PDB file of C-alpha atoms in Angstrom:
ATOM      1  CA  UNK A 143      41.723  14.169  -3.793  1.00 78.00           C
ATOM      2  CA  UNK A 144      41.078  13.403  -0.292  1.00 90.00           C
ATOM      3  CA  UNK A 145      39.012  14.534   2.613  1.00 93.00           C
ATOM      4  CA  UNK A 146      39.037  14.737   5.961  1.00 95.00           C
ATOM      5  CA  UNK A 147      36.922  12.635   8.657  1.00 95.00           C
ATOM      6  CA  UNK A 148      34.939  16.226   9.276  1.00 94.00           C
ATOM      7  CA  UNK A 149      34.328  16.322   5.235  1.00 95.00           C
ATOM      8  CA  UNK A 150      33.088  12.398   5.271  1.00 95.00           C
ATOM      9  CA  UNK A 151      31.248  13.043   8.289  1.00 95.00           C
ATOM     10  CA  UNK A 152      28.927  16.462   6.581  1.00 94.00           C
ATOM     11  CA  UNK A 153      28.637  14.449   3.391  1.00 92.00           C
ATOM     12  CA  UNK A 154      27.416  11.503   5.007  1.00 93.00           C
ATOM     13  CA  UNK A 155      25.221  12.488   7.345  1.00 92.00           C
ATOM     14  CA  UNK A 156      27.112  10.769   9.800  1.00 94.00           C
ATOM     15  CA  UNK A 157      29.331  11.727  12.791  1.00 95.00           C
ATOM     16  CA  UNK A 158      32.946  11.962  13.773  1.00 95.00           C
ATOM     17  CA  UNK A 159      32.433   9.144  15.931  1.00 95.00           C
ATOM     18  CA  UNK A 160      31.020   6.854  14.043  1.00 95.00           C
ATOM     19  CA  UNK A 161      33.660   6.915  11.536  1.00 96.00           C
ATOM     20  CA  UNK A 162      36.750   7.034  13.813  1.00 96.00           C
ATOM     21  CA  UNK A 163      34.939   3.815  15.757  1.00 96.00           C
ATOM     22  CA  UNK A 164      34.715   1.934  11.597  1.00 95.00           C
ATOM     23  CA  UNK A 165      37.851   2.624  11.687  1.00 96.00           C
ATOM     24  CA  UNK A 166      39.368   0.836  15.078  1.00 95.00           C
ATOM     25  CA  UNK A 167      36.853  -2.222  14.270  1.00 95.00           C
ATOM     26  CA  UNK A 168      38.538  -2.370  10.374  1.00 95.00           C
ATOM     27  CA  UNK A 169      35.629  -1.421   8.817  1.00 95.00           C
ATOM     28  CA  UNK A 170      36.306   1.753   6.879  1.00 96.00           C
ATOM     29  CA  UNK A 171      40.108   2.031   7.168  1.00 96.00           C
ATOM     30  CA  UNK A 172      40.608   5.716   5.743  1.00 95.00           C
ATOM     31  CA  UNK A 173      43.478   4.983   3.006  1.00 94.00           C
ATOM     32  CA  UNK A 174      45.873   7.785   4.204  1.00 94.00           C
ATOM     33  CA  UNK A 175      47.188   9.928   6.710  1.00 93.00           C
ATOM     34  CA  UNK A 176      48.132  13.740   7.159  1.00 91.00           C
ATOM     35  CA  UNK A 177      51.547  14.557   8.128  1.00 90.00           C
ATOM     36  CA  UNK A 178      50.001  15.029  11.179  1.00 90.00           C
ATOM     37  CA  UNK A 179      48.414  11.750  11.831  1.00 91.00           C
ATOM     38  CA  UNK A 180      44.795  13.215  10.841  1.00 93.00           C
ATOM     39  CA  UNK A 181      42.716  10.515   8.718  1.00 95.00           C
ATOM     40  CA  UNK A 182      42.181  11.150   5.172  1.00 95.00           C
ATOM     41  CA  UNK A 183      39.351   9.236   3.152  1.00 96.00           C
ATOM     42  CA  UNK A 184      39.745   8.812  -0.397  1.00 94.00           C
ATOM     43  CA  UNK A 185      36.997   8.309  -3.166  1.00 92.00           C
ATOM     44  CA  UNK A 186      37.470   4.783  -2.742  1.00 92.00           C
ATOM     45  CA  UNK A 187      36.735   5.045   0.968  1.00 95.00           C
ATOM     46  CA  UNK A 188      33.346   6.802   0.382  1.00 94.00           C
ATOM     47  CA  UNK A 189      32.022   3.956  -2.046  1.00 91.00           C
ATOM     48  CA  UNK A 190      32.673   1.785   0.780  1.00 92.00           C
ATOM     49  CA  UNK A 191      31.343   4.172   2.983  1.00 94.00           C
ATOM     50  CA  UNK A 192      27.766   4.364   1.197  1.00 91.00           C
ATOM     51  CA  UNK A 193      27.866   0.354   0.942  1.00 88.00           C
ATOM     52  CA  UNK A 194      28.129   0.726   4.814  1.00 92.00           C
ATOM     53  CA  UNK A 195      25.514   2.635   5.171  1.00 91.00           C
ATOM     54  CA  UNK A 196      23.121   1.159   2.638  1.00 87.00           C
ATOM     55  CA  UNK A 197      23.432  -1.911   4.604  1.00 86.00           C
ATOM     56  CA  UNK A 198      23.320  -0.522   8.030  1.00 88.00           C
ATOM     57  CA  UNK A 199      20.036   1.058   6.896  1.00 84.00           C
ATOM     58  CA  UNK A 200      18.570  -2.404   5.830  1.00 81.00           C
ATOM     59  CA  UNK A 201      19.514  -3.680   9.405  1.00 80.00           C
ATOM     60  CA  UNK A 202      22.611  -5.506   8.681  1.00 84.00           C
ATOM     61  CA  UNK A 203      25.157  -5.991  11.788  1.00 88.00           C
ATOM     62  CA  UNK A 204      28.246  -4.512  11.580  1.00 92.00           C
ATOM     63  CA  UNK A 205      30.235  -7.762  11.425  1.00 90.00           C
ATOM     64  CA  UNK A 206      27.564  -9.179   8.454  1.00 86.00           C
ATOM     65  CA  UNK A 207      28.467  -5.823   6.721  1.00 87.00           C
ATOM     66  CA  UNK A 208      31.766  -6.375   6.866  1.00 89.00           C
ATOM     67  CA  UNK A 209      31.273 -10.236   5.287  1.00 86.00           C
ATOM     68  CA  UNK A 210      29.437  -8.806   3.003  1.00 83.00           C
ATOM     69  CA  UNK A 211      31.833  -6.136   1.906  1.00 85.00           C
ATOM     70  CA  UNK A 212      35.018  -8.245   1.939  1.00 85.00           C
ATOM     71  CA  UNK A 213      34.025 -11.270   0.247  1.00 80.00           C
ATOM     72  CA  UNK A 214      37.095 -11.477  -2.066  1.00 74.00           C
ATOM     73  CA  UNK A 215      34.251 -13.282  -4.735  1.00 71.00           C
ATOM     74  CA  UNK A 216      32.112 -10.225  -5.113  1.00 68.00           C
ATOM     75  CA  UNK A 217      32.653  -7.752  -7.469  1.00 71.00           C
ATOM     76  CA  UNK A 218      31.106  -4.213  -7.232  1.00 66.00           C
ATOM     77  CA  UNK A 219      28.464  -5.008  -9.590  1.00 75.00           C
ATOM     78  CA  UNK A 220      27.388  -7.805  -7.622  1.00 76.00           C
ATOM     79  CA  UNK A 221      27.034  -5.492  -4.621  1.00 71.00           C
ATOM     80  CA  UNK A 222      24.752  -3.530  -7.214  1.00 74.00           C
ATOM     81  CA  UNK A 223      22.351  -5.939  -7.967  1.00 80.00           C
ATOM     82  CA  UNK A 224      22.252  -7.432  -4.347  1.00 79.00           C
ATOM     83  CA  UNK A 225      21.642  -3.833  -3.180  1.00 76.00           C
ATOM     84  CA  UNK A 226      18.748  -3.257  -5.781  1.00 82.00           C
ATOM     85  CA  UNK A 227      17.624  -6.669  -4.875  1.00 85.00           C
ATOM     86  CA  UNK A 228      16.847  -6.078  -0.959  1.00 82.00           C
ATOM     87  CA  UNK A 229      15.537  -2.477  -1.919  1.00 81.00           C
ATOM     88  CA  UNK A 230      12.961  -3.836  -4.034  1.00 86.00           C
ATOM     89  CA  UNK A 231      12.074  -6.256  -1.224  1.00 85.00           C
ATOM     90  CA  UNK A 232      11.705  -3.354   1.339  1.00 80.00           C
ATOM     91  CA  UNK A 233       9.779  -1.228  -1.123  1.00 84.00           C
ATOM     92  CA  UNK A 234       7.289  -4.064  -1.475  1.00 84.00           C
ATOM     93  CA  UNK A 235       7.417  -4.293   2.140  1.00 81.00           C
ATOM     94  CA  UNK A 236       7.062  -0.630   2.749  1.00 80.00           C
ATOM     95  CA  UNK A 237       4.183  -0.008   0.306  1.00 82.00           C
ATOM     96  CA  UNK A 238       2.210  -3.126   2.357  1.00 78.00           C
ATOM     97  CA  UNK A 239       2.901  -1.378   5.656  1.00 76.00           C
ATOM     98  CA  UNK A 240       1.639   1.914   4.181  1.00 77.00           C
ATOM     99  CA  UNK A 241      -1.764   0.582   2.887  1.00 73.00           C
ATOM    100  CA  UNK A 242      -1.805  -1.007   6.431  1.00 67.00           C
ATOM    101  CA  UNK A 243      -2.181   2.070   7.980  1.00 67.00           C
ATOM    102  CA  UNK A 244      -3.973   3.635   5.180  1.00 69.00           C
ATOM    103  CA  UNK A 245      -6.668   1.138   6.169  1.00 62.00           C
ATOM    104  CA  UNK A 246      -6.357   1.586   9.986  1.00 59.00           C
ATOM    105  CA  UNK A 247      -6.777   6.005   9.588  1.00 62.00           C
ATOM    106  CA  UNK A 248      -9.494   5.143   7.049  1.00 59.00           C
ATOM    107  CA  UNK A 249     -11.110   2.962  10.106  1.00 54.00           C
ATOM    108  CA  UNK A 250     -10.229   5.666  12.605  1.00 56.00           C
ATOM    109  CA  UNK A 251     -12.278   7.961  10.561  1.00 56.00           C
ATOM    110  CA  UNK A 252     -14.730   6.616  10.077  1.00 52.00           C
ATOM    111  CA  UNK A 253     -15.444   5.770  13.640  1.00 52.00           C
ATOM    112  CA  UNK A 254     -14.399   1.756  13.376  1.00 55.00           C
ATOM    113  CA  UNK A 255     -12.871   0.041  16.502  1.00 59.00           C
ATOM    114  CA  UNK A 256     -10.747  -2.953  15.702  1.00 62.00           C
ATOM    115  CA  UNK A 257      -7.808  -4.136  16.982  1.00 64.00           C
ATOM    116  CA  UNK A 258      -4.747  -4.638  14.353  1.00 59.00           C
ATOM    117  CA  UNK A 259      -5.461  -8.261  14.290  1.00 66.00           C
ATOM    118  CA  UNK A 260      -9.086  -7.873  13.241  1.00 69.00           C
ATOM    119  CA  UNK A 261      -8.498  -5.179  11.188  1.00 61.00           C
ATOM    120  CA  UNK A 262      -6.583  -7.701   9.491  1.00 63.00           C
ATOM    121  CA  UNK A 263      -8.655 -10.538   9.145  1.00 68.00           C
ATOM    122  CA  UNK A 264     -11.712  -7.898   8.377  1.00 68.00           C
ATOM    123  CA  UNK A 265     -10.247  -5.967   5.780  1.00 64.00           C
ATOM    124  CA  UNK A 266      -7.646  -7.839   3.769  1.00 64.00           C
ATOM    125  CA  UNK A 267      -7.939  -6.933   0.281  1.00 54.00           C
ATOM    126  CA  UNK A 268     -11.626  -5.420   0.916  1.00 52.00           C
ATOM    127  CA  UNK A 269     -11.644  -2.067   1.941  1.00 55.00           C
ATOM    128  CA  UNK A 270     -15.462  -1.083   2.911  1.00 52.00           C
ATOM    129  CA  UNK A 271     -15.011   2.997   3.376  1.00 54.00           C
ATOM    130  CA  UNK A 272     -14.042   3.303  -0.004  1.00 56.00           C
ATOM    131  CA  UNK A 273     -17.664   3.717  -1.024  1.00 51.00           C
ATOM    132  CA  UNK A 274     -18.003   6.744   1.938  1.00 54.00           C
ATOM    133  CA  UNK A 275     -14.886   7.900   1.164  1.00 58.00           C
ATOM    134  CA  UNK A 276     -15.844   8.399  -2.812  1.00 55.00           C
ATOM    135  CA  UNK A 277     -19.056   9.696  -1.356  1.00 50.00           C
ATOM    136  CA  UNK A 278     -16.943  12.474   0.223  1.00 61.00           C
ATOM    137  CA  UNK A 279     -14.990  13.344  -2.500  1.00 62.00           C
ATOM    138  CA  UNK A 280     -18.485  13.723  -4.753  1.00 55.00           C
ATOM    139  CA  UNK A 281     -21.049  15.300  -2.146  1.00 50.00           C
ATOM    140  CA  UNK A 282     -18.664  16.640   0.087  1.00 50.00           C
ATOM    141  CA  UNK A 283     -20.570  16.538   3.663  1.00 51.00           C
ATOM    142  CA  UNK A 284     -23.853  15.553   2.266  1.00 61.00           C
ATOM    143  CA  UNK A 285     -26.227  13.260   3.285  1.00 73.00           C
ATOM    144  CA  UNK A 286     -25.027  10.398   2.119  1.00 72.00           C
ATOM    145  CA  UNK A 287     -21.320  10.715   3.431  1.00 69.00           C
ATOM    146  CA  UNK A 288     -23.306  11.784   7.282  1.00 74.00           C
ATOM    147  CA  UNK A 289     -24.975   8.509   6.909  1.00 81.00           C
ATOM    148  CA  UNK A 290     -22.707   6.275   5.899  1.00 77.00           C
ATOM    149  CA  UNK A 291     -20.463   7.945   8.616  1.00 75.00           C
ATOM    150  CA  UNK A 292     -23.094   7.643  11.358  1.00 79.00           C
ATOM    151  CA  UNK A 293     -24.025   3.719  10.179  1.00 83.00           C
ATOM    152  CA  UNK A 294     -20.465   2.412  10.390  1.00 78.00           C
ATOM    153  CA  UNK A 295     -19.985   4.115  13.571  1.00 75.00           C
ATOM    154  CA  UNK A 296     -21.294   1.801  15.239  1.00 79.00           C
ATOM    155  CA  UNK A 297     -20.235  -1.464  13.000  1.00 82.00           C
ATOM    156  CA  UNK A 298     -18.177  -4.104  14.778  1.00 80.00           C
ATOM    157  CA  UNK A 299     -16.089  -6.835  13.931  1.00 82.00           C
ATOM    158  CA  UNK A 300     -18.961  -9.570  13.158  1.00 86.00           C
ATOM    159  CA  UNK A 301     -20.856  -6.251  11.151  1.00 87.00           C
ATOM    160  CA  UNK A 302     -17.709  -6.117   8.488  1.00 84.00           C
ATOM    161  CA  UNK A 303     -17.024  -9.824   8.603  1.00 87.00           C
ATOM    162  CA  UNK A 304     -21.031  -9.737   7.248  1.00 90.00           C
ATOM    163  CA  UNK A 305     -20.842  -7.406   4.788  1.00 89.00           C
ATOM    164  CA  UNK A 306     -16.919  -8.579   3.492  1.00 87.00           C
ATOM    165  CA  UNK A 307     -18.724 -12.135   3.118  1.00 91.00           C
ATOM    166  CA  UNK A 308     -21.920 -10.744   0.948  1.00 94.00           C
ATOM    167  CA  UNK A 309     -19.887  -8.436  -1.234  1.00 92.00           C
ATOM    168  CA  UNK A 310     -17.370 -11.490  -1.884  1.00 92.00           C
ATOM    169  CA  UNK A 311     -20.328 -13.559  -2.832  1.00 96.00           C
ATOM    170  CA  UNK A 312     -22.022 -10.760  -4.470  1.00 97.00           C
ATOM    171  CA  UNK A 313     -18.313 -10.429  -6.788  1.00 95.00           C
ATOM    172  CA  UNK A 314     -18.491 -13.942  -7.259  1.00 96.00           C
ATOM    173  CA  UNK A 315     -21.671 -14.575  -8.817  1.00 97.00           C
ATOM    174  CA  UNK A 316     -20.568 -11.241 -11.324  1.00 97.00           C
ATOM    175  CA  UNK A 317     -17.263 -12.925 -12.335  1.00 96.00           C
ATOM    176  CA  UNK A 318     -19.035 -16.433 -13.098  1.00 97.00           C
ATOM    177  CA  UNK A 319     -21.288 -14.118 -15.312  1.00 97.00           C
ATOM    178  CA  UNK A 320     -18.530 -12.513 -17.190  1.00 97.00           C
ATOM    179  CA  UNK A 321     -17.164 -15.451 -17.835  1.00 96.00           C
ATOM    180  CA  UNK A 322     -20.000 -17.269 -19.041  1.00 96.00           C
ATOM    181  CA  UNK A 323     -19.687 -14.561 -21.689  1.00 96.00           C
ATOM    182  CA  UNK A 324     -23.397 -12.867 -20.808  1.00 97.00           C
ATOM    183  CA  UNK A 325     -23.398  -9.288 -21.805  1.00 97.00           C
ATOM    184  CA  UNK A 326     -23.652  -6.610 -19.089  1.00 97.00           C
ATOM    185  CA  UNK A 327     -27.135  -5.860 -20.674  1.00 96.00           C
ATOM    186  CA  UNK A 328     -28.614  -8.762 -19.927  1.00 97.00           C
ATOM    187  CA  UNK A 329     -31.341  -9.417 -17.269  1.00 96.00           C
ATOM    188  CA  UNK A 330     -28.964 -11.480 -14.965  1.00 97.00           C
ATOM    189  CA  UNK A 331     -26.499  -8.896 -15.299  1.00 97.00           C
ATOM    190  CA  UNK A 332     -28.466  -5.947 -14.298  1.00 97.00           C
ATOM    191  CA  UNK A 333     -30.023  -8.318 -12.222  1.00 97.00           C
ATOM    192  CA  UNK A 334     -26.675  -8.814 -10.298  1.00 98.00           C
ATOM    193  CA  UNK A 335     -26.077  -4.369 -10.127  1.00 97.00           C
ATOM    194  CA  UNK A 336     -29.173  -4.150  -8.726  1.00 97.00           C
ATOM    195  CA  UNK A 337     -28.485  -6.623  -5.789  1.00 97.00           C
ATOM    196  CA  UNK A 338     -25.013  -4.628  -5.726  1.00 97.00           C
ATOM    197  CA  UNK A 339     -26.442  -0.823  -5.492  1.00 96.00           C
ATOM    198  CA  UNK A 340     -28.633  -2.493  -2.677  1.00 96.00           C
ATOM    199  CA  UNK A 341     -25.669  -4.125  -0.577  1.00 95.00           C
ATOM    200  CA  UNK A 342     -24.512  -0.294  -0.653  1.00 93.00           C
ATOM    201  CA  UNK A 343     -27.701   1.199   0.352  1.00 93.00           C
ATOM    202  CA  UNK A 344     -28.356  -1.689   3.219  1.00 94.00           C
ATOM    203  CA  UNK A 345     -25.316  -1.191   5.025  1.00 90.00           C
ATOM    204  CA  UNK A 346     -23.549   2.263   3.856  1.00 87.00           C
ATOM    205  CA  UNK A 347     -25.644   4.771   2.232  1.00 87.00           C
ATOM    206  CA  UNK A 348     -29.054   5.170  -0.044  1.00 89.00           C
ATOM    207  CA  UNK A 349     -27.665   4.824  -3.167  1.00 91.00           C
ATOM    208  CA  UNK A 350     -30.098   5.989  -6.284  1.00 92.00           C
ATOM    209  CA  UNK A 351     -29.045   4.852  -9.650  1.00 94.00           C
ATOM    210  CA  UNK A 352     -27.645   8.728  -9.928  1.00 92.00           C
ATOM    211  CA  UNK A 353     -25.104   7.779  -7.326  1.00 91.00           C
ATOM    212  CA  UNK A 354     -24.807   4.235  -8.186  1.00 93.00           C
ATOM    213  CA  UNK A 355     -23.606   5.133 -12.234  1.00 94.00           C
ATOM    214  CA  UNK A 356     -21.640   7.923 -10.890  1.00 89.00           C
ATOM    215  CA  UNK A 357     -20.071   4.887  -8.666  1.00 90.00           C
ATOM    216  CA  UNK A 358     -19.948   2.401 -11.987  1.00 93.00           C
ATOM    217  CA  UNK A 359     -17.895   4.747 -13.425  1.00 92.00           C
ATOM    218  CA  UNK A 360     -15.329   5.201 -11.000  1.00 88.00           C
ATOM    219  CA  UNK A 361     -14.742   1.892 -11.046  1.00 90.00           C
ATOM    220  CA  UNK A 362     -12.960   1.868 -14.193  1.00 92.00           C
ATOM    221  CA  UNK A 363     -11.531   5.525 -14.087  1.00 88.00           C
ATOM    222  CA  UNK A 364      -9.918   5.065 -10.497  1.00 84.00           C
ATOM    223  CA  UNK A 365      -7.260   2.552 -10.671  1.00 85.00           C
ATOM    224  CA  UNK A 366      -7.571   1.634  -7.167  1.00 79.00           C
ATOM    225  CA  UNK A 367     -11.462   0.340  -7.545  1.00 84.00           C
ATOM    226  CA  UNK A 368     -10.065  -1.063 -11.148  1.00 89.00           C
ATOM    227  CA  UNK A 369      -7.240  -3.179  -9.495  1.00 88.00           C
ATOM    228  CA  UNK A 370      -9.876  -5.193  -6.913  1.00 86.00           C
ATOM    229  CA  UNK A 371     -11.859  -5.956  -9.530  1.00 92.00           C
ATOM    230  CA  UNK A 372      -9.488  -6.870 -12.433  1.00 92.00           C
ATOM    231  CA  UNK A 373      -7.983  -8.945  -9.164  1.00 91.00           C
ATOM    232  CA  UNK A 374     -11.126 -11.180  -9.172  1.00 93.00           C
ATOM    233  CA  UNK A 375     -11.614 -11.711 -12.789  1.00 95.00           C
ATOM    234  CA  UNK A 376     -10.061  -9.658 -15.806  1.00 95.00           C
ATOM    235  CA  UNK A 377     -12.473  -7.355 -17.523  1.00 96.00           C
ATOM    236  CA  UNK A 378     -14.679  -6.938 -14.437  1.00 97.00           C
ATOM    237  CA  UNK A 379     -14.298  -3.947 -13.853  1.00 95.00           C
ATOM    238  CA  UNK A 380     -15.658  -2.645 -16.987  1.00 96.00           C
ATOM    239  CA  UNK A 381     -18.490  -5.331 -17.028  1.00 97.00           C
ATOM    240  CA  UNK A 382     -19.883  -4.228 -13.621  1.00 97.00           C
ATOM    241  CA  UNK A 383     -19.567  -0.566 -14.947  1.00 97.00           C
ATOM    242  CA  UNK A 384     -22.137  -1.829 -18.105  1.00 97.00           C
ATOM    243  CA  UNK A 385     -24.174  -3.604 -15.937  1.00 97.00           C
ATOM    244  CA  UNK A 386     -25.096  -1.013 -13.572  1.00 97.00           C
ATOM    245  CA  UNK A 387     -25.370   1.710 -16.468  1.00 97.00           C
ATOM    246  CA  UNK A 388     -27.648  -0.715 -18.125  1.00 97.00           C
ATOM    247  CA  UNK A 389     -29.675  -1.567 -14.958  1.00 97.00           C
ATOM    248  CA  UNK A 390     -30.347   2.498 -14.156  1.00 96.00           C
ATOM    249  CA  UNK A 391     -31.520   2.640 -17.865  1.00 96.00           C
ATOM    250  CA  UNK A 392     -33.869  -0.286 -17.335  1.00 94.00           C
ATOM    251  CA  UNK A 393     -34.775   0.497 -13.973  1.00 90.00           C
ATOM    252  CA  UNK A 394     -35.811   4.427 -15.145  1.00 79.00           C
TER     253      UNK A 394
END
């Protein structure tokens, strides 16, 4: 069966044009002709086609494309595996870009004025409206998403820098815990989740031990707040959720 360049074209989402020019640059040389001199594409053609496009969608010149295609020592499956290779590249690269600017609309939101290159530097793999935005999703408008709202409003760049630097110390000093093997019942544990319900409280929102617990256990059933802790040290996440449990208990 064969088709005709107005067939390729609708099938490939691409026009007329584009195929007739593949054509004069020996690029996608349709493999027939009607008996009127009209191009006709066979399946063949088409694979080749989507290999062209594929590429062309990663960026590749024409004239690398063609390399690429027409290297008489690569088979089709190598053009598989090559293909999957550079689309799991871009994914990674893609998903990066998209927590980028899940980042900057979470700063937009919440009032924060950086510029990309601080926002960088600032927020990195710290992400300090996640608190306010969990105190969204479990008061709604209340009073403790208005005021973490209204404090960070007016945080700069040094502000964030501040608090990245005390919550990364603050992690610190929990990880060296856990791995001293002290249970998340001790006194320097609960010690250590009262110091962190405070670093909340100081800089985004007064946090009682209702809210704080209702945090702790986020932290190990959202995987996002599970990640940046497991990140630090394996089994934190859980051990911070015991230790602030434990400290409201104590703390009653």
């Amino acid at each position: 069966m064969s088709y005709s360049v107005g067939q390729v074209a609708a099938v490939a989402g691409v026009t007329k044009r584009t195929l007739h020019h593949y054509d004069e640059i020996g690029l996608l040389v349709p493999s027939g002709r009607s008996h009127a001199g009209h191009r006709r594409y066979e399946d063949a053609d088409l694979d080749r086609l989507q290999r062209i496009l594929f590429y062309r969608e990663l960026g590749f010149p024409l004239d690398e494309v063609a390399e690429l295609l027409d290297d008489p020592g690569t088979d089709p499956m190598a053009h598989l595996r090559r293909q999957h290779g550079l689309l799991t590249e871009r994914i990674a690269r893609l998903r990066k870009m998209a927590a980028a600017v899940e980042q900057a609309m979470e700063a937009r939101k919440m009032g924060i004025r950086l510029t990309p290159e601080e926002k960088f530097e600032v927020f990195g793999d710290f992400d300090p409206d996640a608190h306010a935005a969990e105190a969204e999703r479990r008061w709604g408008g209340g009073d403790p998403y208005r005021e973490s709202r209204r404090r960070t409003a007016a945080y700069g760049k040094e502000d964030w820098l501040r608090i990245k630097g005390e919550t990364d110390e603050l992690n610190a000093r929990i990880a060296a815990l856990l791995a001293e093997g002290a249970s998340p019942e001790s006194e320097a544990a609960t010690d250590l989740a009262e110091e962190h319900r405070r670093l909340i409280g100081r800089y985004f929102y007064e946090c009682s031990y209702e809210i704080h617990t209702g945090l702790a256990e986020m932290y190990v059933a959202d995987e996002r707040f599970t990640a940046t802790y497991e990140a630090i040290r394996p089994g934190m996440a859980a051990f911070l959720r015991d230790a602030i449990l434990a400290n409201a208990v104590r703390r009653a």
